[in-house]
Amino acid sequence: MSNHLRHLVLEMSVGMFAYVLILGVLAVIFQNGLGSMGFLLGPVLVGLFLGFLADVLMLIHMASVTERAADSQDEVYANKTTMVQSVIRRVVFIAALFILGSRPQVDAVAMIIGALGLKAGAFLQPAVHRTIFGSGNKGRE
């Protein structure tokens, strides 16, 4: 993976972690409300963390597949590869969700909500980039 892509993955991961951290803090604050709805704090926090972990693994996989497809400079190969790898990624996540979510230590709903952090990481990446590198850094852009 190229250096630029590694930085991008790291910046998005920071945003994804911030998303999960905020959700975890909210879960702790509202644990009585969660408990009244049948959600225990421990499994919710584990589910959020596993969703974050799944996000990081999916992001790394997406970055490597995208880079490989772009380096091929073959449109048909790139389209086929990204489609197949996307389906594989989804199937693996769903399998992990069923396996881990069937355990009482993991809340499957929280794992899904934690996995939505990939979107938050994408939205927060520019802000994380500005925070880390400052707005005056034009060398990487």
Short mmCIF file of C-alpha atoms in Angstrom, two decimals:
data_model
loop_
_atom_site.label_atom_id
_atom_site.label_comp_id
_atom_site.label_asym_id
_atom_site.label_seq_id
_atom_site.Cartn_x
_atom_site.Cartn_y
_atom_site.Cartn_z
CA MET A 1 0.00 0.00 0.00
CA SER A 2 1.34 3.42 -0.89
CA ASN A 3 2.40 5.90 1.77
CA HIS A 4 -0.39 8.32 0.84
CA LEU A 5 -3.01 5.56 1.12
CA ARG A 6 -1.64 4.49 4.52
CA HIS A 7 -2.04 8.06 5.78
CA LEU A 8 -5.59 8.16 4.44
CA VAL A 9 -6.46 4.85 6.14
CA LEU A 10 -4.96 6.09 9.40
CA GLU A 11 -6.85 9.39 9.23
CA MET A 12 -10.13 7.61 8.53
CA SER A 13 -9.43 5.15 11.37
CA VAL A 14 -9.03 8.06 13.78
CA GLY A 15 -12.43 9.37 12.69
CA MET A 16 -13.97 5.91 13.05
CA PHE A 17 -12.49 5.57 16.53
CA ALA A 18 -13.87 8.99 17.52
CA TYR A 19 -17.33 7.85 16.34
CA VAL A 20 -17.18 4.63 18.39
CA LEU A 21 -15.73 6.46 21.39
CA ILE A 22 -18.61 8.95 21.36
CA LEU A 23 -21.13 6.11 21.10
CA GLY A 24 -19.39 4.28 23.94
CA VAL A 25 -19.51 7.35 26.17
CA LEU A 26 -23.20 7.81 25.35
CA ALA A 27 -23.84 4.14 26.18
CA VAL A 28 -22.17 4.62 29.58
CA ILE A 29 -24.14 7.81 30.25
CA PHE A 30 -27.45 6.20 29.27
CA GLN A 31 -26.79 2.71 30.60
CA ASN A 32 -29.96 2.76 32.71
CA GLY A 33 -32.02 3.48 29.62
CA LEU A 34 -30.22 0.76 27.71
CA GLY A 35 -30.85 -1.64 30.57
CA SER A 36 -34.56 -0.85 30.63
CA MET A 37 -34.71 -1.80 26.93
CA GLY A 38 -32.87 -5.07 27.55
CA PHE A 39 -29.38 -4.02 26.45
CA LEU A 40 -26.51 -4.66 28.87
CA LEU A 41 -23.64 -2.17 28.88
CA GLY A 42 -20.82 -4.72 28.58
CA PRO A 43 -22.08 -6.48 25.43
CA VAL A 44 -22.97 -3.11 23.88
CA LEU A 45 -19.42 -1.80 24.38
CA VAL A 46 -17.93 -5.06 23.06
CA GLY A 47 -20.21 -4.87 20.03
CA LEU A 48 -19.19 -1.28 19.32
CA PHE A 49 -15.50 -2.20 19.58
CA LEU A 50 -15.92 -5.24 17.30
CA GLY A 51 -17.79 -3.06 14.80
CA PHE A 52 -14.84 -0.64 14.87
CA LEU A 53 -12.39 -3.51 14.40
CA ALA A 54 -14.44 -4.81 11.46
CA ASP A 55 -14.43 -1.29 9.97
CA VAL A 56 -10.65 -1.03 10.17
CA LEU A 57 -10.21 -4.43 8.51
CA MET A 58 -12.75 -3.56 5.79
CA LEU A 59 -11.06 -0.21 5.18
CA ILE A 60 -7.64 -1.81 4.79
CA HIS A 61 -9.13 -4.39 2.43
CA MET A 62 -10.90 -1.71 0.37
CA ALA A 63 -7.71 0.34 0.12
CA SER A 64 -5.60 -2.57 -1.06
CA VAL A 65 -8.21 -3.76 -3.56
CA THR A 66 -8.68 -0.25 -4.93
CA GLU A 67 -4.95 0.28 -5.29
CA ARG A 68 -4.50 -3.10 -6.99
CA ALA A 69 -7.38 -2.37 -9.37
CA ALA A 70 -6.04 1.10 -10.21
CA ASP A 71 -2.51 -0.24 -10.77
CA SER A 72 -3.82 -2.81 -13.24
CA GLN A 73 -5.00 -0.03 -15.60
CA ASP A 74 -7.55 -2.52 -16.96
CA GLU A 75 -11.11 -1.29 -16.62
CA VAL A 76 -12.75 -4.71 -16.94
CA TYR A 77 -10.40 -6.29 -14.39
CA ALA A 78 -10.82 -3.35 -12.01
CA ASN A 79 -14.62 -3.48 -12.21
CA LYS A 80 -14.77 -7.26 -11.74
CA THR A 81 -12.23 -7.26 -8.92
CA THR A 82 -13.87 -4.48 -6.92
CA MET A 83 -17.33 -6.06 -7.29
CA VAL A 84 -16.19 -9.55 -6.26
CA GLN A 85 -14.13 -8.25 -3.34
CA SER A 86 -17.05 -6.10 -2.18
CA VAL A 87 -19.33 -9.14 -2.07
CA ILE A 88 -16.64 -11.16 -0.24
CA ARG A 89 -16.22 -8.33 2.29
CA ARG A 90 -19.97 -8.23 2.97
CA VAL A 91 -20.29 -12.00 3.29
CA VAL A 92 -17.37 -12.15 5.73
CA PHE A 93 -18.86 -9.32 7.82
CA ILE A 94 -22.29 -10.98 7.91
CA ALA A 95 -20.72 -14.32 8.88
CA ALA A 96 -18.72 -12.63 11.65
CA LEU A 97 -21.87 -10.83 12.78
CA PHE A 98 -23.79 -14.10 13.06
CA ILE A 99 -20.95 -15.93 14.79
CA LEU A 100 -20.06 -13.17 17.24
CA GLY A 101 -23.58 -11.79 17.63
CA SER A 102 -24.91 -15.16 18.76
CA ARG A 103 -22.70 -14.96 21.84
CA PRO A 104 -24.15 -13.30 24.95
CA GLN A 105 -20.97 -11.22 25.39
CA VAL A 106 -21.56 -9.36 22.12
CA ASP A 107 -24.54 -7.23 21.16
CA ALA A 108 -25.13 -7.69 17.43
CA VAL A 109 -27.07 -4.42 17.07
CA ALA A 110 -24.19 -2.50 18.64
CA MET A 111 -21.78 -4.27 16.30
CA ILE A 112 -23.79 -3.11 13.29
CA ILE A 113 -23.99 0.44 14.67
CA GLY A 114 -20.25 0.36 15.34
CA ALA A 115 -19.64 -0.80 11.77
CA LEU A 116 -21.42 2.32 10.51
CA GLY A 117 -18.32 4.18 11.69
CA LEU A 118 -16.83 3.69 8.24
CA LYS A 119 -19.14 6.44 7.01
CA ALA A 120 -18.24 8.67 9.95
CA GLY A 121 -14.55 8.05 9.30
CA ALA A 122 -14.97 9.16 5.69
CA PHE A 123 -16.81 12.33 6.74
CA LEU A 124 -14.31 13.15 9.51
CA GLN A 125 -11.16 12.43 7.47
CA PRO A 126 -10.71 16.01 6.18
CA ALA A 127 -11.00 17.41 9.71
CA VAL A 128 -8.57 14.80 11.05
CA HIS A 129 -6.17 15.61 8.19
CA ARG A 130 -6.31 19.34 8.99
CA THR A 131 -5.80 18.63 12.68
CA ILE A 132 -2.78 16.38 12.14
CA PHE A 133 -1.08 18.18 9.27
CA GLY A 134 -2.46 21.70 9.65
CA SER A 135 -4.10 23.74 6.94
CA GLY A 136 -0.78 25.16 5.74
CA ASN A 137 0.65 21.79 4.67
CA LYS A 138 0.39 21.66 0.88
CA GLY A 139 3.10 19.02 0.39
CA ARG A 140 0.82 16.00 0.65
CA GLU A 141 -2.08 17.30 -1.42
#
